[in-house]
mmCIF file of N, CA and C in Angstrom:
data_model
loop_
_atom_site.group_PDB
_atom_site.id
_atom_site.type_symbol
_atom_site.label_atom_id
_atom_site.label_comp_id
_atom_site.label_asym_id
_atom_site.label_seq_id
_atom_site.Cartn_x
_atom_site.Cartn_y
_atom_site.Cartn_z
ATOM 1 N N MET A 1 23.564 -13.271 -7.402
ATOM 2 C CA MET A 1 23.091 -12.048 -7.840
ATOM 3 C C MET A 1 23.945 -11.746 -5.854
ATOM 4 N N MET A 2 22.575 -11.537 -5.286
ATOM 5 C CA MET A 2 22.610 -11.125 -3.870
ATOM 6 C C MET A 2 22.115 -12.264 -3.247
ATOM 7 N N THR A 3 22.327 -12.365 -2.066
ATOM 8 C CA THR A 3 22.150 -13.210 -0.904
ATOM 9 C C THR A 3 21.204 -13.264 -0.122
ATOM 10 N N ASP A 4 20.909 -12.054 0.427
ATOM 11 C CA ASP A 4 20.079 -12.043 1.623
ATOM 12 C C ASP A 4 18.694 -11.660 1.588
ATOM 13 N N GLY A 5 18.568 -11.557 -0.001
ATOM 14 C CA GLY A 5 16.794 -11.305 -0.079
ATOM 15 C C GLY A 5 16.884 -10.039 -0.673
ATOM 16 N N THR A 6 17.420 -9.141 -0.659
ATOM 17 C CA THR A 6 17.126 -7.976 -1.291
ATOM 18 C C THR A 6 16.769 -7.947 -3.006
ATOM 19 N N TYR A 7 17.552 -8.718 -3.149
ATOM 20 C CA TYR A 7 17.252 -8.455 -5.069
ATOM 21 C C TYR A 7 15.350 -9.516 -4.731
ATOM 22 N N GLU A 8 14.815 -10.084 -4.366
ATOM 23 C CA GLU A 8 13.744 -10.535 -5.010
ATOM 24 C C GLU A 8 12.917 -9.968 -3.758
ATOM 25 N N ALA A 9 13.407 -8.676 -3.234
ATOM 26 C CA ALA A 9 12.641 -8.203 -2.484
ATOM 27 C C ALA A 9 12.223 -6.579 -3.878
ATOM 28 N N LEU A 10 13.248 -6.870 -4.584
ATOM 29 C CA LEU A 10 12.755 -5.697 -5.271
ATOM 30 C C LEU A 10 11.302 -5.620 -6.335
ATOM 31 N N CYS A 11 10.811 -4.473 -6.947
ATOM 32 C CA CYS A 11 9.676 -4.780 -7.937
ATOM 33 C C CYS A 11 10.915 -5.273 -9.062
ATOM 34 N N PRO A 12 9.969 -5.933 -10.520
ATOM 35 C CA PRO A 12 10.732 -6.041 -11.629
ATOM 36 C C PRO A 12 11.550 -5.329 -12.016
ATOM 37 N N PRO A 13 11.396 -3.733 -12.418
ATOM 38 C CA PRO A 13 11.977 -2.952 -13.201
ATOM 39 C C PRO A 13 13.358 -2.436 -12.500
ATOM 40 N N LEU A 14 13.229 -2.489 -10.824
ATOM 41 C CA LEU A 14 14.687 -2.405 -9.452
ATOM 42 C C LEU A 14 15.505 -3.735 -10.269
ATOM 43 N N GLN A 15 14.712 -4.790 -9.720
ATOM 44 C CA GLN A 15 15.809 -6.053 -10.183
ATOM 45 C C GLN A 15 16.352 -5.940 -11.540
ATOM 46 N N SER A 16 15.945 -5.759 -12.973
ATOM 47 C CA SER A 16 16.166 -4.998 -13.690
ATOM 48 C C SER A 16 17.768 -4.508 -13.846
ATOM 49 N N LEU A 17 17.306 -3.385 -13.268
ATOM 50 C CA LEU A 17 18.561 -2.114 -13.176
ATOM 51 C C LEU A 17 19.586 -2.791 -12.153
ATOM 52 N N VAL A 18 19.628 -3.366 -11.347
ATOM 53 C CA VAL A 18 20.084 -3.717 -10.300
ATOM 54 C C VAL A 18 21.057 -4.950 -11.361
ATOM 55 N N SER A 19 20.506 -5.733 -11.606
ATOM 56 C CA SER A 19 21.177 -7.020 -12.419
ATOM 57 C C SER A 19 22.270 -6.574 -13.596
ATOM 58 N N ILE A 20 22.047 -5.145 -14.492
ATOM 59 C CA ILE A 20 22.403 -5.008 -15.702
ATOM 60 C C ILE A 20 23.476 -4.139 -14.390
ATOM 61 N N MET A 21 23.769 -3.311 -13.389
ATOM 62 C CA MET A 21 24.292 -2.886 -12.769
ATOM 63 C C MET A 21 25.295 -3.852 -12.358
ATOM 64 N N VAL A 22 25.040 -4.956 -12.130
ATOM 65 C CA VAL A 22 25.974 -5.846 -11.384
ATOM 66 C C VAL A 22 26.327 -6.512 -12.718
ATOM 67 N N ASN A 23 25.980 -7.102 -13.439
ATOM 68 C CA ASN A 23 25.873 -7.817 -14.237
ATOM 69 C C ASN A 23 26.131 -8.008 -15.667
ATOM 70 N N GLY A 24 26.179 -6.372 -16.136
ATOM 71 C CA GLY A 24 26.216 -5.566 -16.961
ATOM 72 C C GLY A 24 24.396 -6.601 -18.072
ATOM 73 N N GLU A 25 23.512 -6.836 -17.626
ATOM 74 C CA GLU A 25 23.010 -7.471 -18.688
ATOM 75 C C GLU A 25 21.346 -8.171 -17.856
ATOM 76 N N TYR A 26 20.554 -8.242 -18.079
ATOM 77 C CA TYR A 26 19.022 -8.228 -17.638
ATOM 78 C C TYR A 26 18.041 -9.261 -18.692
ATOM 79 N N GLU A 27 18.301 -10.611 -18.063
ATOM 80 C CA GLU A 27 17.615 -12.303 -18.821
ATOM 81 C C GLU A 27 18.207 -11.655 -20.411
ATOM 82 N N GLY A 28 19.312 -11.381 -20.678
ATOM 83 C CA GLY A 28 20.488 -11.146 -21.652
ATOM 84 C C GLY A 28 19.858 -9.654 -22.546
ATOM 85 N N LYS A 29 19.602 -8.847 -21.871
ATOM 86 C CA LYS A 29 19.111 -7.344 -22.665
ATOM 87 C C LYS A 29 20.349 -6.497 -22.141
ATOM 88 N N ASP A 30 20.235 -5.879 -22.121
ATOM 89 C CA ASP A 30 21.014 -4.454 -21.844
ATOM 90 C C ASP A 30 20.190 -3.237 -21.450
ATOM 91 N N ARG A 31 20.916 -1.987 -21.217
ATOM 92 C CA ARG A 31 20.027 -1.320 -20.492
ATOM 93 C C ARG A 31 19.370 -0.476 -21.338
ATOM 94 N N GLU A 32 19.994 -0.691 -22.556
ATOM 95 C CA GLU A 32 18.962 0.207 -24.101
ATOM 96 C C GLU A 32 17.593 -0.700 -24.754
ATOM 97 N N HIS A 33 17.956 -2.108 -24.370
ATOM 98 C CA HIS A 33 17.248 -2.781 -24.735
ATOM 99 C C HIS A 33 15.419 -2.128 -25.120
ATOM 100 N N PRO A 34 14.695 -2.688 -25.654
ATOM 101 C CA PRO A 34 13.634 -1.960 -25.924
ATOM 102 C C PRO A 34 12.335 -2.475 -24.491
ATOM 103 N N GLU A 35 12.862 -3.769 -24.166
ATOM 104 C CA GLU A 35 12.320 -4.368 -23.183
ATOM 105 C C GLU A 35 12.346 -3.514 -21.276
ATOM 106 N N VAL A 36 13.509 -3.714 -21.699
ATOM 107 C CA VAL A 36 14.526 -2.937 -20.459
ATOM 108 C C VAL A 36 13.628 -1.689 -20.195
ATOM 109 N N ARG A 37 13.481 -0.821 -20.986
ATOM 110 C CA ARG A 37 13.650 0.476 -20.770
ATOM 111 C C ARG A 37 11.875 -0.001 -20.884
ATOM 112 N N LYS A 38 10.796 -0.353 -21.515
ATOM 113 C CA LYS A 38 9.417 -0.216 -21.770
ATOM 114 C C LYS A 38 8.899 -0.605 -19.881
ATOM 115 N N MET A 39 9.999 -1.129 -19.141
ATOM 116 C CA MET A 39 9.614 -2.036 -18.079
ATOM 117 C C MET A 39 9.272 -0.604 -16.944
ATOM 118 N N PHE A 40 10.062 0.693 -17.140
ATOM 119 C CA PHE A 40 9.907 2.030 -16.652
ATOM 120 C C PHE A 40 8.706 2.862 -16.868
ATOM 121 N N THR A 41 7.983 2.492 -17.875
ATOM 122 C CA THR A 41 7.117 3.368 -18.573
ATOM 123 C C THR A 41 5.257 2.982 -17.259
ATOM 124 N N ARG A 42 5.144 4.211 -17.162
ATOM 125 C CA ARG A 42 4.001 4.641 -16.137
ATOM 126 C C ARG A 42 3.126 3.358 -16.500
ATOM 127 N N ASP A 43 2.940 3.052 -18.061
ATOM 128 C CA ASP A 43 1.923 1.895 -18.319
ATOM 129 C C ASP A 43 2.356 0.713 -18.259
ATOM 130 N N TYR A 44 3.366 0.318 -18.274
ATOM 131 C CA TYR A 44 3.859 -0.853 -17.480
ATOM 132 C C TYR A 44 3.753 -1.048 -16.074
ATOM 133 N N VAL A 45 4.055 0.070 -15.378
ATOM 134 C CA VAL A 45 3.923 0.068 -13.916
ATOM 135 C C VAL A 45 2.445 -0.195 -13.497
ATOM 136 N N MET A 46 1.793 1.019 -13.789
ATOM 137 C CA MET A 46 0.803 0.562 -13.374
ATOM 138 C C MET A 46 -0.378 -0.343 -14.081
ATOM 139 N N ASN A 47 0.366 -0.941 -14.972
ATOM 140 C CA ASN A 47 -0.731 -2.325 -15.535
ATOM 141 C C ASN A 47 -0.283 -4.010 -14.570
ATOM 142 N N SER A 48 1.433 -3.234 -13.931
ATOM 143 C CA SER A 48 1.774 -4.800 -13.640
ATOM 144 C C SER A 48 1.417 -5.514 -12.472
ATOM 145 N N ASP A 49 1.087 -6.580 -11.872
ATOM 146 C CA ASP A 49 0.593 -7.272 -11.311
ATOM 147 C C ASP A 49 0.910 -6.481 -9.650
ATOM 148 N N TRP A 50 3.061 -6.519 -9.894
ATOM 149 C CA TRP A 50 3.006 -6.441 -8.372
ATOM 150 C C TRP A 50 2.633 -4.540 -8.279
ATOM 151 N N TYR A 51 2.276 -4.256 -9.346
ATOM 152 C CA TYR A 51 1.888 -2.634 -8.507
ATOM 153 C C TYR A 51 1.061 -3.497 -8.091
ATOM 154 N N LYS A 52 -0.449 -3.896 -8.443
ATOM 155 C CA LYS A 52 -1.711 -4.266 -8.049
ATOM 156 C C LYS A 52 -1.296 -4.690 -6.783
ATOM 157 N N HIS A 53 -0.635 -5.915 -6.509
ATOM 158 C CA HIS A 53 -0.394 -5.847 -5.409
ATOM 159 C C HIS A 53 -0.150 -5.430 -4.224
ATOM 160 N N ARG A 54 1.079 -4.071 -4.243
ATOM 161 C CA ARG A 54 1.043 -3.166 -3.536
ATOM 162 C C ARG A 54 -0.255 -2.317 -3.621
ATOM 163 N N LEU A 55 -1.070 -1.861 -3.935
ATOM 164 C CA LEU A 55 -2.046 -1.764 -3.569
ATOM 165 C C LEU A 55 -3.196 -2.161 -2.941
ATOM 166 N N LYS A 56 -2.939 -3.422 -3.437
ATOM 167 C CA LYS A 56 -4.137 -4.188 -1.952
ATOM 168 C C LYS A 56 -3.493 -4.324 -1.025
ATOM 169 N N VAL A 57 -2.290 -4.627 -0.779
ATOM 170 C CA VAL A 57 -1.487 -4.331 0.270
ATOM 171 C C VAL A 57 -1.939 -3.184 1.042
ATOM 172 N N LYS A 58 -1.854 -2.200 0.771
ATOM 173 C CA LYS A 58 -2.098 -0.843 1.137
ATOM 174 C C LYS A 58 -3.673 -0.602 1.406
ATOM 175 N N GLN A 59 -4.546 -0.830 0.338
ATOM 176 C CA GLN A 59 -5.948 -0.833 1.284
ATOM 177 C C GLN A 59 -6.063 -1.840 2.595
ATOM 178 N N ASP A 60 -5.469 -3.189 2.677
ATOM 179 C CA ASP A 60 -5.224 -3.881 3.586
ATOM 180 C C ASP A 60 -5.129 -3.238 5.099
ATOM 181 N N ARG A 61 -4.300 -2.447 4.637
ATOM 182 C CA ARG A 61 -3.622 -2.267 5.838
ATOM 183 C C ARG A 61 -4.704 -1.079 6.451
ATOM 184 N N ASP A 62 -5.198 -0.111 5.559
ATOM 185 C CA ASP A 62 -5.736 0.751 5.806
ATOM 186 C C ASP A 62 -7.257 0.250 6.534
ATOM 187 N N ILE A 63 -7.518 -0.974 5.559
ATOM 188 C CA ILE A 63 -9.231 -1.206 6.636
ATOM 189 C C ILE A 63 -8.503 -2.266 7.758
ATOM 190 N N LYS A 64 -7.208 -2.368 8.418
ATOM 191 C CA LYS A 64 -6.702 -2.870 9.225
ATOM 192 C C LYS A 64 -6.963 -1.624 10.214
ATOM 193 N N PHE A 65 -6.366 -0.377 9.961
ATOM 194 C CA PHE A 65 -5.969 0.825 10.842
ATOM 195 C C PHE A 65 -7.396 1.594 11.161
ATOM 196 N N GLN A 66 -8.556 0.923 9.958
ATOM 197 C CA GLN A 66 -9.620 1.851 10.573
ATOM 198 C C GLN A 66 -10.180 0.638 11.580
ATOM 199 N N ASN A 67 -10.628 -0.122 11.226
ATOM 200 C CA ASN A 67 -11.469 -1.425 12.101
ATOM 201 C C ASN A 67 -10.510 -1.465 13.831
ATOM 202 N N GLN A 68 -8.857 -0.879 14.275
ATOM 203 C CA GLN A 68 -8.093 -0.595 15.451
ATOM 204 C C GLN A 68 -9.045 0.370 15.949
ATOM 205 N N THR A 69 -8.904 1.415 15.098
ATOM 206 C CA THR A 69 -9.605 2.388 15.664
ATOM 207 C C THR A 69 -10.900 2.752 15.857
ATOM 208 N N ILE A 70 -11.542 1.838 15.265
ATOM 209 C CA ILE A 70 -13.349 1.986 15.685
ATOM 210 C C ILE A 70 -12.821 0.925 17.101
ATOM 211 N N ALA A 71 -12.609 -0.178 16.923
ATOM 212 C CA ALA A 71 -12.268 -1.094 18.099
ATOM 213 C C ALA A 71 -11.781 0.079 19.437
ATOM 214 N N TYR A 72 -10.866 0.573 18.973
ATOM 215 C CA TYR A 72 -10.048 1.791 19.934
ATOM 216 C C TYR A 72 -11.616 2.525 20.925
ATOM 217 N N LEU A 73 -12.216 3.467 19.901
ATOM 218 C CA LEU A 73 -13.153 4.106 20.572
ATOM 219 C C LEU A 73 -13.716 3.052 21.012
ATOM 220 N N GLU A 74 -14.839 2.605 20.682
ATOM 221 C CA GLU A 74 -15.594 2.156 20.776
ATOM 222 C C GLU A 74 -15.151 1.553 22.516
ATOM 223 N N ASP A 75 -14.304 0.910 22.536
ATOM 224 C CA ASP A 75 -13.441 0.485 23.835
ATOM 225 C C ASP A 75 -13.716 1.862 24.959
ATOM 226 N N ALA A 76 -13.411 3.112 24.319
ATOM 227 C CA ALA A 76 -13.465 4.565 25.075
ATOM 228 C C ALA A 76 -14.350 4.743 25.365
ATOM 229 N N MET A 77 -15.608 4.317 24.654
ATOM 230 C CA MET A 77 -16.534 4.781 25.061
ATOM 231 C C MET A 77 -17.387 3.778 26.171
ATOM 232 N N GLN A 78 -17.267 2.997 26.074
ATOM 233 C CA GLN A 78 -17.283 1.889 26.904
ATOM 234 C C GLN A 78 -17.305 2.294 28.247
ATOM 235 N N ARG A 79 -16.382 2.693 28.418
ATOM 236 C CA ARG A 79 -15.386 3.071 30.204
ATOM 237 C C ARG A 79 -16.838 4.138 30.484
ATOM 238 N N GLU A 80 -16.477 3.872 32.028
ATOM 239 C CA GLU A 80 -17.872 4.719 32.855
ATOM 240 C C GLU A 80 -16.173 5.936 32.982
ATOM 241 N N ASN A 81 -15.652 5.653 34.139
ATOM 242 C CA ASN A 81 -14.430 6.818 33.906
ATOM 243 C C ASN A 81 -14.042 7.449 32.528
ATOM 244 N N LEU A 82 -14.862 7.299 31.708
ATOM 245 C CA LEU A 82 -14.224 8.263 30.579
ATOM 246 C C LEU A 82 -15.770 9.085 29.613
ATOM 247 N N LYS A 83 -16.568 8.787 30.667
ATOM 248 C CA LYS A 83 -17.603 9.155 29.887
ATOM 249 C C LYS A 83 -17.814 11.559 29.625
ATOM 250 N N GLU A 84 -17.045 11.540 30.363
ATOM 251 C CA GLU A 84 -16.996 13.425 30.573
ATOM 252 C C GLU A 84 -16.213 13.217 29.143
ATOM 253 N N ALA A 85 -14.742 12.597 29.037
ATOM 254 C CA ALA A 85 -13.989 12.941 28.220
ATOM 255 C C ALA A 85 -14.531 12.714 26.952
ATOM 256 N N VAL A 86 -15.102 11.174 26.462
ATOM 257 C CA VAL A 86 -15.644 11.175 25.188
ATOM 258 C C VAL A 86 -17.482 12.112 24.862
ATOM 259 N N GLN A 87 -17.947 13.119 26.060
ATOM 260 C CA GLN A 87 -18.482 13.864 25.418
ATOM 261 C C GLN A 87 -17.363 14.920 25.182
ATOM 262 N N LYS A 88 -16.521 15.350 25.551
ATOM 263 C CA LYS A 88 -15.453 16.551 25.433
ATOM 264 C C LYS A 88 -14.560 16.084 24.088
ATOM 265 N N LEU A 89 -14.658 15.189 23.872
ATOM 266 C CA LEU A 89 -13.816 15.222 22.639
ATOM 267 C C LEU A 89 -14.546 14.741 21.249
ATOM 268 N N GLU A 90 -15.695 14.851 21.448
ATOM 269 C CA GLU A 90 -16.501 14.208 20.490
ATOM 270 C C GLU A 90 -16.337 12.615 19.713
ATOM 271 N N LEU A 91 -16.649 11.480 20.736
ATOM 272 C CA LEU A 91 -15.437 10.589 20.028
ATOM 273 C C LEU A 91 -16.847 9.658 19.407
ATOM 274 N N GLU A 92 -18.324 9.706 19.790
ATOM 275 C CA GLU A 92 -19.255 9.607 18.710
ATOM 276 C C GLU A 92 -19.131 9.493 17.456
ATOM 277 N N ALA A 93 -18.563 10.926 17.151
ATOM 278 C CA ALA A 93 -18.869 11.477 16.148
ATOM 279 C C ALA A 93 -17.577 11.249 14.736
ATOM 280 N N LYS A 94 -16.239 10.802 15.919
ATOM 281 C CA LYS A 94 -15.134 10.486 15.553
ATOM 282 C C LYS A 94 -15.555 9.062 15.284
ATOM 283 N N LEU A 95 -16.656 8.045 15.869
ATOM 284 C CA LEU A 95 -16.545 6.967 15.692
ATOM 285 C C LEU A 95 -17.017 6.744 14.342
ATOM 286 N N LYS A 96 -18.152 7.611 14.396
ATOM 287 C CA LYS A 96 -19.009 7.776 12.762
ATOM 288 C C LYS A 96 -17.866 7.733 11.476
ATOM 289 N N ALA A 97 -17.126 8.871 11.805
ATOM 290 C CA ALA A 97 -16.207 8.955 10.918
ATOM 291 C C ALA A 97 -15.208 7.894 10.214
ATOM 292 N N ALA A 98 -14.790 7.108 11.829
ATOM 293 C CA ALA A 98 -13.938 6.089 11.412
ATOM 294 C C ALA A 98 -14.653 4.460 10.656
ATOM 295 N N ARG A 99 -16.112 4.742 11.002
ATOM 296 C CA ARG A 99 -16.646 3.792 9.982
ATOM 297 C C ARG A 99 -17.252 4.311 8.813
ATOM 298 N N LYS A 100 -17.510 5.306 8.452
ATOM 299 C CA LYS A 100 -17.982 5.308 7.105
ATOM 300 C C LYS A 100 -16.142 5.445 6.417
ATOM 301 N N GLU A 101 -15.311 5.452 7.239
ATOM 302 C CA GLU A 101 -13.786 5.587 6.383
ATOM 303 C C GLU A 101 -13.918 4.296 6.021
ATOM 304 N N LEU A 102 -14.047 3.711 6.853
ATOM 305 C CA LEU A 102 -13.650 1.864 6.503
ATOM 306 C C LEU A 102 -14.647 1.605 5.763
ATOM 307 N N ALA A 103 -15.297 1.983 5.679
ATOM 308 C CA ALA A 103 -16.661 1.491 4.159
ATOM 309 C C ALA A 103 -15.882 2.290 3.378
ATOM 310 N N HIS A 104 -15.039 3.560 3.184
ATOM 311 C CA HIS A 104 -14.378 4.000 1.630
ATOM 312 C C HIS A 104 -13.543 2.888 1.086
ATOM 313 N N VAL A 105 -12.229 2.646 2.567
ATOM 314 C CA VAL A 105 -11.409 2.070 2.171
ATOM 315 C C VAL A 105 -11.063 0.476 1.775
ATOM 316 N N GLN A 106 -12.585 -0.323 2.147
ATOM 317 C CA GLN A 106 -13.312 -1.409 1.912
ATOM 318 C C GLN A 106 -13.336 -1.366 0.285
ATOM 319 N N SER A 107 -13.864 -0.573 -0.245
ATOM 320 C CA SER A 107 -14.653 -0.242 -1.792
ATOM 321 C C SER A 107 -13.485 -0.584 -2.595
ATOM 322 N N GLU A 108 -13.609 -1.203 -3.456
ATOM 323 C CA GLU A 108 -13.468 -0.546 -4.910
ATOM 324 C C GLU A 108 -12.688 0.481 -5.381
ATOM 325 N N ALA A 109 -13.825 1.454 -4.957
ATOM 326 C CA ALA A 109 -13.719 2.833 -5.526
ATOM 327 C C ALA A 109 -11.975 3.576 -4.833
ATOM 328 N N TYR A 110 -11.645 2.666 -3.935
ATOM 329 C CA TYR A 110 -10.327 3.047 -2.945
ATOM 330 C C TYR A 110 -9.261 2.707 -3.630
ATOM 331 N N ILE A 111 -9.253 1.748 -4.506
ATOM 332 C CA ILE A 111 -8.506 0.880 -4.846
ATOM 333 C C ILE A 111 -7.949 1.880 -5.877
ATOM 334 N N GLU A 112 -9.554 2.716 -6.771
ATOM 335 C CA GLU A 112 -9.009 3.269 -8.142
ATOM 336 C C GLU A 112 -8.449 4.151 -7.248
ATOM 337 N N GLU A 113 -8.326 5.118 -6.565
ATOM 338 C CA GLU A 113 -8.081 6.242 -6.052
ATOM 339 C C GLU A 113 -6.597 5.857 -5.388
ATOM 340 N N LEU A 114 -6.542 4.861 -5.835
ATOM 341 C CA LEU A 114 -4.822 4.728 -5.201
ATOM 342 C C LEU A 114 -4.070 4.910 -6.013
ATOM 343 N N TYR A 115 -4.583 4.193 -7.065
ATOM 344 C CA TYR A 115 -3.303 3.872 -8.882
ATOM 345 C C TYR A 115 -2.732 5.556 -8.596
ATOM 346 N N GLY A 116 -1.496 5.914 -9.081
ATOM 347 C CA GLY A 116 -0.683 6.764 -8.820
ATOM 348 C C GLY A 116 -0.015 6.836 -7.616
ATOM 349 N N THR A 117 -0.405 5.822 -6.781
ATOM 350 C CA THR A 117 0.437 6.110 -5.686
ATOM 351 C C THR A 117 1.682 5.326 -5.511
ATOM 352 N N LEU A 118 2.391 5.043 -4.536
ATOM 353 C CA LEU A 118 3.172 4.161 -4.269
ATOM 354 C C LEU A 118 2.568 2.580 -3.583
ATOM 355 N N GLY A 119 1.678 2.980 -3.089
ATOM 356 C CA GLY A 119 0.710 1.651 -2.370
ATOM 357 C C GLY A 119 1.775 1.442 -0.990
ATOM 358 N N ALA A 120 1.862 0.162 -0.692
ATOM 359 C CA ALA A 120 2.621 -0.213 0.142
ATOM 360 C C ALA A 120 3.719 -1.393 0.088
ATOM 361 N N ASP A 121 4.645 -1.468 1.114
ATOM 362 C CA ASP A 121 5.773 -2.357 0.522
ATOM 363 C C ASP A 121 5.207 -3.633 1.395
ATOM 364 N N PRO A 122 4.699 -4.993 0.297
ATOM 365 C CA PRO A 122 4.531 -5.502 0.915
ATOM 366 C C PRO A 122 5.386 -6.693 1.975
ATOM 367 N N LEU A 123 6.733 -6.439 1.930
ATOM 368 C CA LEU A 123 7.347 -6.819 2.808
ATOM 369 C C LEU A 123 7.672 -6.346 4.001
ATOM 370 N N LYS A 124 6.978 -5.129 4.523
ATOM 371 C CA LYS A 124 6.861 -4.472 5.869
ATOM 372 C C LYS A 124 5.853 -4.376 6.592
#
């Protein structure tokens, strides 16, 4: 079908759609087949492993971002030449907020909050 990896990078519902567009069928089923149509339902998507993986990728990236933010703020707060800026910009409060956000994005509750979003593309 495609040789550049594009097809393999698609989620299963889009793989079925592309396969039907190119070959007229997906795993021997046409676009009207109930199994193909089911792949485009909310229930199917929300309960699929590939969707859950997208949410986990999003969580992992948000954790990484918060850790980077915390490291940046801690570094800035240690610098003698930035003492005035640290106070003016209220970096201590921002650091506290970043730590709180890190705890939040690391929680199982955060994954639950992500349901219904796109999550993150695992290949980017």
